XYZ file of C-alpha atoms in Angstrom:
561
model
C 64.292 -116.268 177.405
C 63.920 -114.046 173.905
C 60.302 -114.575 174.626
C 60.690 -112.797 177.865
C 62.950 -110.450 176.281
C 60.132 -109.602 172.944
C 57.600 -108.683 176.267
C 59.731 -106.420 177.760
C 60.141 -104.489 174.964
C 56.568 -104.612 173.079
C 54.592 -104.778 176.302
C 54.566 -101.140 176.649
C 53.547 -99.917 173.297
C 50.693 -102.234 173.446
C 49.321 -100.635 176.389
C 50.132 -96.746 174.457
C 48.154 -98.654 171.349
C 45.082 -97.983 173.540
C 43.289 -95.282 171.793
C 40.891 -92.817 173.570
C 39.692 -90.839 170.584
C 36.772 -91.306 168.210
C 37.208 -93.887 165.353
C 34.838 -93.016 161.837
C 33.843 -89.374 163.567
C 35.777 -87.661 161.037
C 36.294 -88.445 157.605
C 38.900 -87.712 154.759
C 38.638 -83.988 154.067
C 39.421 -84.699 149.798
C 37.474 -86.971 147.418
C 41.147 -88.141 146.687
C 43.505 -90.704 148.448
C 45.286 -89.589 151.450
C 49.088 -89.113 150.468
C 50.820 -87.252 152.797
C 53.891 -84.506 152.192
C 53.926 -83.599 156.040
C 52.846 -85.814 158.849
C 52.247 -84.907 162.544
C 54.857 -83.712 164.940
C 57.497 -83.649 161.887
C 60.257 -81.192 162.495
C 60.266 -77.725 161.059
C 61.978 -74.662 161.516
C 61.406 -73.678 165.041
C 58.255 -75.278 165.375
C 56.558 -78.791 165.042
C 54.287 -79.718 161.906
C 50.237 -79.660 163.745
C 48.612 -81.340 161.175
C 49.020 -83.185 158.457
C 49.821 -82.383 154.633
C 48.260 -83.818 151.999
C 49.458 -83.597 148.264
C 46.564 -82.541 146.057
C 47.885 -84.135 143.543
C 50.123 -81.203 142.203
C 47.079 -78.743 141.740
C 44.758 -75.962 143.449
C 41.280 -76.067 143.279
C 40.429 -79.647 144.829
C 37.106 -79.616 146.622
C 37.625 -79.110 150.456
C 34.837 -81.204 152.464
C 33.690 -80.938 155.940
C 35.284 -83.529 158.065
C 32.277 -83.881 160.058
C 28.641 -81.602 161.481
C 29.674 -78.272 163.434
C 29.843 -74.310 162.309
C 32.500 -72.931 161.214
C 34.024 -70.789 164.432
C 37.018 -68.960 163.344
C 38.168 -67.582 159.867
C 41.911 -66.279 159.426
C 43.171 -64.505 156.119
C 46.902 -63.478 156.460
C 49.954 -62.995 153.816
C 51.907 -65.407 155.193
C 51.887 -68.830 157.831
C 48.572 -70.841 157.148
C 47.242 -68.225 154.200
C 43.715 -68.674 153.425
C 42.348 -70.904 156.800
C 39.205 -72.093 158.164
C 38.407 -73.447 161.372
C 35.749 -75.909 162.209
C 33.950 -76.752 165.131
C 32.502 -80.144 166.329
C 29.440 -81.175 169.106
C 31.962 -83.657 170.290
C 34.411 -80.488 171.654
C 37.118 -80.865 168.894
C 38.119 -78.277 166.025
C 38.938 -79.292 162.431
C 41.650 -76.876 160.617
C 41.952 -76.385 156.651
C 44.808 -74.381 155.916
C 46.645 -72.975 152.883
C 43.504 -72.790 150.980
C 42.794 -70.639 147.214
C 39.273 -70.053 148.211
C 36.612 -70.640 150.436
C 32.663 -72.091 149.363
C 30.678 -69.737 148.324
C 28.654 -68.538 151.299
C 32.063 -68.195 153.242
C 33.328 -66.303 150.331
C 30.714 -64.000 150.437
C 30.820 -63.395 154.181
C 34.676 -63.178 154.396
C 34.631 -60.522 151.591
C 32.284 -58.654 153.033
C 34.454 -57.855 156.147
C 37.295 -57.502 153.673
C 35.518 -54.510 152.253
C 34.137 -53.337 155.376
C 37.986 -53.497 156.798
C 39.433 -52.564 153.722
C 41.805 -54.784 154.243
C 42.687 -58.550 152.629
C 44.146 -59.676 155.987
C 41.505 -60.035 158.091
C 40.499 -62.684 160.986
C 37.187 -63.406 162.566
C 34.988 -65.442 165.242
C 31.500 -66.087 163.577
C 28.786 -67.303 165.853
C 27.565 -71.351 166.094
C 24.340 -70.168 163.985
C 26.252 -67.926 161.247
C 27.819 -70.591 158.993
C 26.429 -74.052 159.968
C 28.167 -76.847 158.249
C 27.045 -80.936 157.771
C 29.585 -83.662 157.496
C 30.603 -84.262 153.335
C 29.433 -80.672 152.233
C 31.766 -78.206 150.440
C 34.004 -75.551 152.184
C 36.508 -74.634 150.540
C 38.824 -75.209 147.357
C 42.857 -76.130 147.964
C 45.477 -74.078 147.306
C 48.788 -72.997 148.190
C 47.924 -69.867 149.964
C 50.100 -68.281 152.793
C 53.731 -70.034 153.814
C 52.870 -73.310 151.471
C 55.821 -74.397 149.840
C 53.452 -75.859 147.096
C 49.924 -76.929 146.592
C 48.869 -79.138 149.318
C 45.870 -79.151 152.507
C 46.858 -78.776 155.606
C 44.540 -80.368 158.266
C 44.762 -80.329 161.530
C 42.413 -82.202 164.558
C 42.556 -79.370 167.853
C 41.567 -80.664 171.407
C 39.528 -77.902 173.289
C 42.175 -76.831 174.809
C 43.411 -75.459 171.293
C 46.199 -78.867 171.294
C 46.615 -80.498 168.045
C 46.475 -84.358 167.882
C 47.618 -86.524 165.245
C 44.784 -86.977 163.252
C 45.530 -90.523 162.466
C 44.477 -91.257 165.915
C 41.086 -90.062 164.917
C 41.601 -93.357 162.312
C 42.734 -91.376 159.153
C 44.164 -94.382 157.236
C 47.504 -93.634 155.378
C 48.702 -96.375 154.024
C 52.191 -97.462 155.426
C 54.323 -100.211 155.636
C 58.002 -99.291 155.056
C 59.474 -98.575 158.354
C 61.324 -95.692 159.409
C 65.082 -95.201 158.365
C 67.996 -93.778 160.617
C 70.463 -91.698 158.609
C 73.054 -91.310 161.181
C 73.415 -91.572 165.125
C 75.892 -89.264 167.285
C 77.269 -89.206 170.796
C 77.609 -86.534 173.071
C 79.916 -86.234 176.055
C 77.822 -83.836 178.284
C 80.703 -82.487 180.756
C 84.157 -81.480 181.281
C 85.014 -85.247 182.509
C 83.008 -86.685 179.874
C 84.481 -87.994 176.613
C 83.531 -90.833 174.075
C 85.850 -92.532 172.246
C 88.659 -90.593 173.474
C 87.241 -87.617 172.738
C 85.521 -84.620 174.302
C 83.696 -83.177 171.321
C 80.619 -84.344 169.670
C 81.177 -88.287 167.841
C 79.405 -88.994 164.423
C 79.115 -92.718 164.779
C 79.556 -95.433 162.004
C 76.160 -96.749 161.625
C 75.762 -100.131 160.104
C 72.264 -102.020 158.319
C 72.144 -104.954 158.968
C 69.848 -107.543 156.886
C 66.556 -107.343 158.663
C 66.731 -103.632 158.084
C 67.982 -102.828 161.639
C 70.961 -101.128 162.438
C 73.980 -101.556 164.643
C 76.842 -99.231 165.437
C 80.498 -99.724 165.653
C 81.176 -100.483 169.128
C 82.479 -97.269 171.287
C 84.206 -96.674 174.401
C 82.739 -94.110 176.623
C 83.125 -92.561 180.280
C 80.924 -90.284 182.624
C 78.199 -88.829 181.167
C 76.724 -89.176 177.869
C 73.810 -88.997 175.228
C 73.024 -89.830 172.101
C 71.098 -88.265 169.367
C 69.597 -89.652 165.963
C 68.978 -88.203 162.471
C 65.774 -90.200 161.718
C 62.422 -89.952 159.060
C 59.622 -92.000 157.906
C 57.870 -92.461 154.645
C 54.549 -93.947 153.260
C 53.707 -96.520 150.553
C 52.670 -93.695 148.189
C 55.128 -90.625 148.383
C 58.774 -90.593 148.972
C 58.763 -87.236 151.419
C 60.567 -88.046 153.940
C 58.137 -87.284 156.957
C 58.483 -87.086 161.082
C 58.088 -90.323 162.543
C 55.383 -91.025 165.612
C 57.771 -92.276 168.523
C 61.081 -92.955 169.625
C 62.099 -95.226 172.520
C 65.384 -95.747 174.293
C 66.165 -98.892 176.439
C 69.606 -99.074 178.649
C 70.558 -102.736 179.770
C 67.083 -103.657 178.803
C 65.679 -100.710 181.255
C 63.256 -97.979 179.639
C 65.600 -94.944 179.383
C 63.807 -92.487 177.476
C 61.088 -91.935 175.492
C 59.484 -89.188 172.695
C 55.685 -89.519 171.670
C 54.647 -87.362 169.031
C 50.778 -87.376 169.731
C 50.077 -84.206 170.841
C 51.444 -80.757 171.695
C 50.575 -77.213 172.407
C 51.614 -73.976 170.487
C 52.859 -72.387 173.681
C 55.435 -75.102 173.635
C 56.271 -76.296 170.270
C 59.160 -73.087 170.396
C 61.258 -75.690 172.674
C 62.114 -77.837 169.267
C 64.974 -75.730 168.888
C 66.384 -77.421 172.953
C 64.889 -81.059 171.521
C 67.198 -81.045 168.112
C 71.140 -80.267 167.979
C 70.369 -76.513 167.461
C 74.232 -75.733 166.126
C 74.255 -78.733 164.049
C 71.281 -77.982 162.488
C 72.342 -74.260 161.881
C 75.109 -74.868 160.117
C 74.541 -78.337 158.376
C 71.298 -77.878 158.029
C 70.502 -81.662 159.034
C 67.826 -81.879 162.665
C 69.638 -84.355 165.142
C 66.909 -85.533 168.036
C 68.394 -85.394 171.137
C 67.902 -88.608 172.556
C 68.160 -87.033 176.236
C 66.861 -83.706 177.865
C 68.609 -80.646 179.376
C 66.168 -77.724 180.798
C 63.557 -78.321 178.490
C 59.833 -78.100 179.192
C 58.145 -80.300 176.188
C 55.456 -82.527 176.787
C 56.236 -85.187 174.045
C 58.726 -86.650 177.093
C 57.467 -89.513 178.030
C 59.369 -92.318 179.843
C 63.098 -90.531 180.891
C 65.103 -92.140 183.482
C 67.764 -89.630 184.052
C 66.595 -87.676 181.688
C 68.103 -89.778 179.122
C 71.345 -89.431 180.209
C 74.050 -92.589 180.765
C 76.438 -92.694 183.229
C 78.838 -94.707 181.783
C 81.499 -95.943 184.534
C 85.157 -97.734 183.687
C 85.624 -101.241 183.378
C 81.797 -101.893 182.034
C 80.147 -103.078 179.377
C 76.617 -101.980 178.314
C 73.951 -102.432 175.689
C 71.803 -99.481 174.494
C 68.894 -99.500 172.168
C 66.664 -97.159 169.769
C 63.664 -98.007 168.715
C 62.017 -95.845 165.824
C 58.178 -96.363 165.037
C 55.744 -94.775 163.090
C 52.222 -94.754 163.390
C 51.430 -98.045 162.141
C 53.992 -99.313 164.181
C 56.422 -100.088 161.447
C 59.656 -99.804 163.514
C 63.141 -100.187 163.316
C 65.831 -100.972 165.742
C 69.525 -99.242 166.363
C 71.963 -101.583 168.897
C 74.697 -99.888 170.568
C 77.548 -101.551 172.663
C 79.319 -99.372 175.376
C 82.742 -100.345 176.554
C 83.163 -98.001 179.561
C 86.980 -97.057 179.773
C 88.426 -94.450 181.941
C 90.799 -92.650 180.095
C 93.347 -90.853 182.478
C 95.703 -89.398 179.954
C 92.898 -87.140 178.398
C 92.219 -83.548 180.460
C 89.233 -82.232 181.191
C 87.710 -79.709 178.878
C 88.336 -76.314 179.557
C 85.380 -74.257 178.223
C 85.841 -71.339 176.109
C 85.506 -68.078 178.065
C 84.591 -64.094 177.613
C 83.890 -61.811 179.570
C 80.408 -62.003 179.420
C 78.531 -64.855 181.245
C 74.558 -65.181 180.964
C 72.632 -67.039 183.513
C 69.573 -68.039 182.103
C 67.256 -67.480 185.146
C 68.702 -64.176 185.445
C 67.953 -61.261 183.587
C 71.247 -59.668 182.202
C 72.374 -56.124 180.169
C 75.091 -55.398 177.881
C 76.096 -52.226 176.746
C 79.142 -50.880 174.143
C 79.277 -47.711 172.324
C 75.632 -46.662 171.575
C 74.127 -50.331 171.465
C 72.618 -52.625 174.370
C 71.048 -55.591 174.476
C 68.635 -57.034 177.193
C 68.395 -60.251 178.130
C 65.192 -61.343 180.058
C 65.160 -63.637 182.909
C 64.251 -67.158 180.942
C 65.550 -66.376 177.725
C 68.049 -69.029 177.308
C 67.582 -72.322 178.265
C 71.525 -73.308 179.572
C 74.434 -70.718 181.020
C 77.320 -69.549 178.896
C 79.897 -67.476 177.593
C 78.851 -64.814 175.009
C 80.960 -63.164 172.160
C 79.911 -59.740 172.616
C 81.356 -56.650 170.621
C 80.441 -53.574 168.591
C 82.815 -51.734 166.283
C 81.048 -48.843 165.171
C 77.251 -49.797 163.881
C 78.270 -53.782 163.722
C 76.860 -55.428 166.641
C 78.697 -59.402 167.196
C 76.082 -61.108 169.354
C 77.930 -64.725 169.496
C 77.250 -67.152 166.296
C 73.338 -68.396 166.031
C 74.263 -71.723 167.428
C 72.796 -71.097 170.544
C 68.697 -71.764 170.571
C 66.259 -68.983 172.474
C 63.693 -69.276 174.451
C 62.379 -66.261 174.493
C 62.832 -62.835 172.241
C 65.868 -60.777 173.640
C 65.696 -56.890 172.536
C 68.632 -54.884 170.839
C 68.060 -50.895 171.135
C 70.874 -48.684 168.912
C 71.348 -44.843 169.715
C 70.695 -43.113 166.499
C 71.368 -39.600 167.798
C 74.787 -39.069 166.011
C 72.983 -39.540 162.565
C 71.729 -36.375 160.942
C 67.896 -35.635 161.613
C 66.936 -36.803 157.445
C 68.580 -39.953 157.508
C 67.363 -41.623 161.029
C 64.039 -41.639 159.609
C 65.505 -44.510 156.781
C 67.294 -46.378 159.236
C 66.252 -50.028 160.185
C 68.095 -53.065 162.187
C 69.480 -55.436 159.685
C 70.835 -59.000 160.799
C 73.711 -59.666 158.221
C 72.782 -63.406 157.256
C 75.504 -65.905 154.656
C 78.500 -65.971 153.089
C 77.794 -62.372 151.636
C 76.456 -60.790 154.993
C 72.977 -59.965 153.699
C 71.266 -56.943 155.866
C 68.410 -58.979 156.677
C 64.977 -56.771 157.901
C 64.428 -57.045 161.112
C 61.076 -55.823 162.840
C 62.489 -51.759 163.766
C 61.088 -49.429 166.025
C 61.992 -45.902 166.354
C 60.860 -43.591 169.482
C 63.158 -40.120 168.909
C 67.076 -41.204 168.974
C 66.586 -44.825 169.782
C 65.728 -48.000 167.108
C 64.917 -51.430 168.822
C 64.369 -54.657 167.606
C 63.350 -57.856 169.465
C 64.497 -61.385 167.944
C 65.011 -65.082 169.235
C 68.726 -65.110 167.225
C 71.841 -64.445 168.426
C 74.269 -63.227 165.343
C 75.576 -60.184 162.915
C 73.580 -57.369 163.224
C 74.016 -53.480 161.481
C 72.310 -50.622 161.000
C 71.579 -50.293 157.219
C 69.381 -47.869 155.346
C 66.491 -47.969 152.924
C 66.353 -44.829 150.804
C 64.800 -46.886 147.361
C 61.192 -47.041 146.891
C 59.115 -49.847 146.244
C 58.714 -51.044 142.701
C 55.071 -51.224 140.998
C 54.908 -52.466 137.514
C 51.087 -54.283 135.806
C 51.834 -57.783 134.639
C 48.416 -58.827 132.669
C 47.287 -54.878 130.826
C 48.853 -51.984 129.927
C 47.950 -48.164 130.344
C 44.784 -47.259 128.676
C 43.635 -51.016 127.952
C 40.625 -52.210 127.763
C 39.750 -55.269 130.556
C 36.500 -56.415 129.914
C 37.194 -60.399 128.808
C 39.379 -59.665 131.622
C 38.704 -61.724 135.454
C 41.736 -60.409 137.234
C 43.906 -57.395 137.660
C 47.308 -58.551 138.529
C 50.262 -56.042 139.583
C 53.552 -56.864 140.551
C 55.216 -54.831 143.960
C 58.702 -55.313 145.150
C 60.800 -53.970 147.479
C 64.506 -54.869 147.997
C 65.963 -53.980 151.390
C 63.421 -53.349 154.020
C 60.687 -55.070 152.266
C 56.841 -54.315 151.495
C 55.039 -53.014 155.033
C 51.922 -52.117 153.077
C 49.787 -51.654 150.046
C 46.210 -49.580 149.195
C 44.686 -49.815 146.108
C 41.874 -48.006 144.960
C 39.684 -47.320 141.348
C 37.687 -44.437 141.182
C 38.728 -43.426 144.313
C 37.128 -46.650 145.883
C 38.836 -49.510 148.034
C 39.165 -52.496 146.070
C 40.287 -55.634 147.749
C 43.348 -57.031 145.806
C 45.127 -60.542 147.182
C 48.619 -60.784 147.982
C 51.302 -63.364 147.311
C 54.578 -63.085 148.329
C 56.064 -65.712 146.930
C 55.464 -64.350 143.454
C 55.422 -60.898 144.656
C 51.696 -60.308 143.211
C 48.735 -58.504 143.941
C 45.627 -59.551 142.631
C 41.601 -58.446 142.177
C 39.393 -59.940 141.097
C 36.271 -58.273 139.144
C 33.848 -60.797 140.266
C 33.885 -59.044 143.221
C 31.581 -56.690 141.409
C 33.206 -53.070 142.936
C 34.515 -52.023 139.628
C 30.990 -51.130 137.376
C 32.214 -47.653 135.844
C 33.543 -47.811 131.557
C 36.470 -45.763 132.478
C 38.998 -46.626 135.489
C 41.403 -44.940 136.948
C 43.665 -47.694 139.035
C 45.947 -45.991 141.915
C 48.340 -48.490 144.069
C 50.196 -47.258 146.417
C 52.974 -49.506 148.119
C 55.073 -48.589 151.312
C 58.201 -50.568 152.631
C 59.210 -50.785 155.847
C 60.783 -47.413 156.748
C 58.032 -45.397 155.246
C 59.588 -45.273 151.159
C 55.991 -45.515 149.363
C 55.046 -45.602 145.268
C 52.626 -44.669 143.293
C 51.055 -46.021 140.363
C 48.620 -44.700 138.236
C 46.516 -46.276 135.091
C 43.555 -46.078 133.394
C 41.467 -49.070 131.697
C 38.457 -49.645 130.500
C 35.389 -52.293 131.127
C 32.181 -52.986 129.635
């Protein structure tokens, strides 16, 4: 019988084991062991993770190498998300990505500069042909950094599909060493109606989670009725770091039936928006922990695999019933969580009576609201479920409900600015007021005569504010009338405090130079290698403009040999 029982459950994931993708095509991308910060799938702020992270070893500068023979097809320079990226691509039809990089090799250097200057701008992005940069499997591309949206230094590497979908590279047989299985940090139930409750209760049920000594898990045995689900708190790690990372799959059983199922091979981009319907979107809002949802509602992701249901137990009085998780990660290191449902009809419990307001959105129908001089339209599609909405304006406060309701879609908010005097509309912007202290928080504003908009995927606070302070400027490595000529870079800090930095130009002699930009530290940065700068006397102008149009100046002269 428990041999039966062991084929009924691994069965299956031998049969997903089957792997369709190249082994030894692509090879490790740093002359360093693979230790990961980030694997694939792992849950981040509104989207998945598409590649994976590896630590380089607390430093920049680590020699990037060609994961295989191709040309390198797409090159993307940008302030912020992957930074400094490259994008190879392979005869067998897949694309290699190497993000967050400090520079690229010197050939790509010079021909990504070059349409810097032409541009005259540092952002830039670009498509070269198969026979512009050809590149062999080993050879140098690049140098890691912690360019763009890193949150330190690290590579991010990614394995695309032609169809633009990243795949876990590990199926590609990128070895990580791993054998510590994944650990569950908590487990919840959900009743998912008005009849609904679990354990006598309506509302959401943190559930006592016990290890047991095989390092498996078993909960506190519940009583249940109607409809239910259950979500998990859940991460892996590897031998060599102790990140705690996304694990690979997730797999429910009910009564020894498949129930439900998440794989975390592949996705798209157009879809990886829907993690915000996959976790406990409130819960994660405002305790800042990502619950799984271990059952689907309206939700369009292709990581569902197996879901009977989908996901969701009907649990009926006077039963008993046996519900399992199991949690694996690549190497198929798993563990197990064992449930035990007592269903029991409670009849002196009510049903829940849903809050109410006088404004109910339909999700497939488009929908506008209007107080004062502010509206706000909802498209058809933007929210995933019906409900009530808080809706209210006193003055220039907009309430738009609490963010604990995810979007699909962006929504637009338009204010009518005509009451404000003609010189201060032009320093007005739409500010979502964000923590304990209500921060006016920029959000993208446009103006056509009397009317601001703004489009955004949160519900919440939002204000009008106003941005009458100018950008800051100040150098950070010379001084006024310095000479630079030991000097490699030119670094000068910028700043703005409400609306933010839109903008910079800077120029010596009258000519464009190209000068990098970090927002994390707030820096701009040239470097003279780049050869522009050949004159003894300089004269350095920056000017910086923030979001409603406040610019700066700054003027100095050095000196070079």
């Amino acid at each position: 019988m428990r041999l039966i029982l062991l084929l009924t459950f691994v069965f299956p994931f031998l049969i997903g084991a089957q792997n369709k993708y190249p082994q030894d095509y692509f090879s490790n991308p740093l002359d360093i062991p693979l230790i990961l910060s980030g694997t694939f799938a792992e849950l981040r702020s509104n989207h998945f993770h598409a590649g994976l992270d590896i630590k380089t070893q607390q430093r920049v500068g680590l020699k990037v190498k060609a994961a295989a023979d191709g040309y390198v097809s797409r090159i993307k320079v940008s302030h912020y998300g992957y930074g400094k990226a490259l994008y190879i691509t392979h005869p067998n039809g897949y694309t290699t990505v190497y993000a967050h990089l400090q520079k690229f090799a010197p050939a790509i250097e010079a021909y990504v500069k070059k349409q810097q200057y032409k541009k005259e701008s540092y952002e830039v992005e670009m498509f070269p042909s198969a026979e512009t940069l050809p590149i062999t499997k080993g050879s140098l591309i690049a140098y890691s950094g912690n360019s763009g949206g890193s949150g330190g230094p690290h590579l991010h590497f990614e394995i695309r599909d032609n169809a633009e979908r990243p795949i876990n590279p590990m199926l590609f047989g990128i070895d990580i060493a791993d054998t510590k299985e994944p650990y569950v940090k908590s487990i919840y139930a959900y009743p998912l109606d008005e009849n609904s409750f679990v354990n006598n209760s309506h509302e959401k049920q943190k559930l006592r989670l016990i290890p047991i000594e095989n390092g498996d898990y078993v909960v506190e045995n519940i009583e249940a009725f109607g409809n239910i689900g259950f979500g998990i708190e859940t991460n892996d790690r590897q031998n060599l770091a102790a990140n705690s990372n996304g694990v690979y799959n997730i797999r429910t059983f009910f009564n020894g039936n498949n129930n439900f199922e998440l794989d975390f091979k592949r996705f798209s981009f157009a879809e990886t928006k829907h993690i915000n319907q996959l976790i406990d979107y409130e819960h994660y809002v405002t305790k800042k922990q990502r619950i799984q949802k271990l059952f689907k509602i309206n939700n369009p992701l292709s990581i569902y695999k197996e879901v009977l249901n989908n996901g969701i137990l009907n649990i009926e009085d006077s039963t008993y019933s046996v519900y399992k998780i199991r949690v694996a990660d690549y190497k198929n290191n798993e563990t197990w969580v064992t449930l035990n449902i007592k269903g029991t009809k409670n009849k002196a419990l009510p049903p829940l009576k849903p809050k109410t307001t006088p404004y109910y959105i339909k999700a497939d129908q488009a929908i506008n609201l209007k107080q004062q001089k502010v509206t706000v339209d909802f498209y058809k599609g933007t929210f995933y479920e019906d409900f009530y909405i808080d809706f209210e304006v006193n003055n220039d406060t907009l309430k738009l409900h609490e963010n604990v309701i995810p979007a699909k879609k962006s929504f637009k908010i338009t204010y009518d600015i005509s009451n404000y005097k003609d010189p201060d509309k032009s320093k007005l912007y739409i500010a979502r007021l964000l923590g304990y202290k209500k921060y006016p928080a920029y959000t993208s504003t446009k103006r056509k005569g009397n009317l601001l908009t703004a489009t955004t995927k949160y519900l919440g606070t939002y204000t009008l504010a106003t941005d009458t302070i100018k950008p800051t400027i100040s150098p950070l490595n010379f001084k006024n009338g310095q000479w630079l000529s030991k000097y490699r870079y030119l670094k000068v800090k910028i700043d703005d405090k409400l609306s933010g930095v839109s903008n910079y130009r800077a120029t010596v002699n009258g000519k464009w130079i190209l000068m990098e930009y970090d927002y994390k530290t707030k820096t701009l940065t040239h470097d003279f290698n780049d050869g522009v700068v050949t004159d003894t006397k300089n004269n350095l102008k920056v000017i910086v403009t923030d979001n409603v149009g406040n610019n700066s100046t700054f003027e100095a002269l050095f000196y070079r040999k």
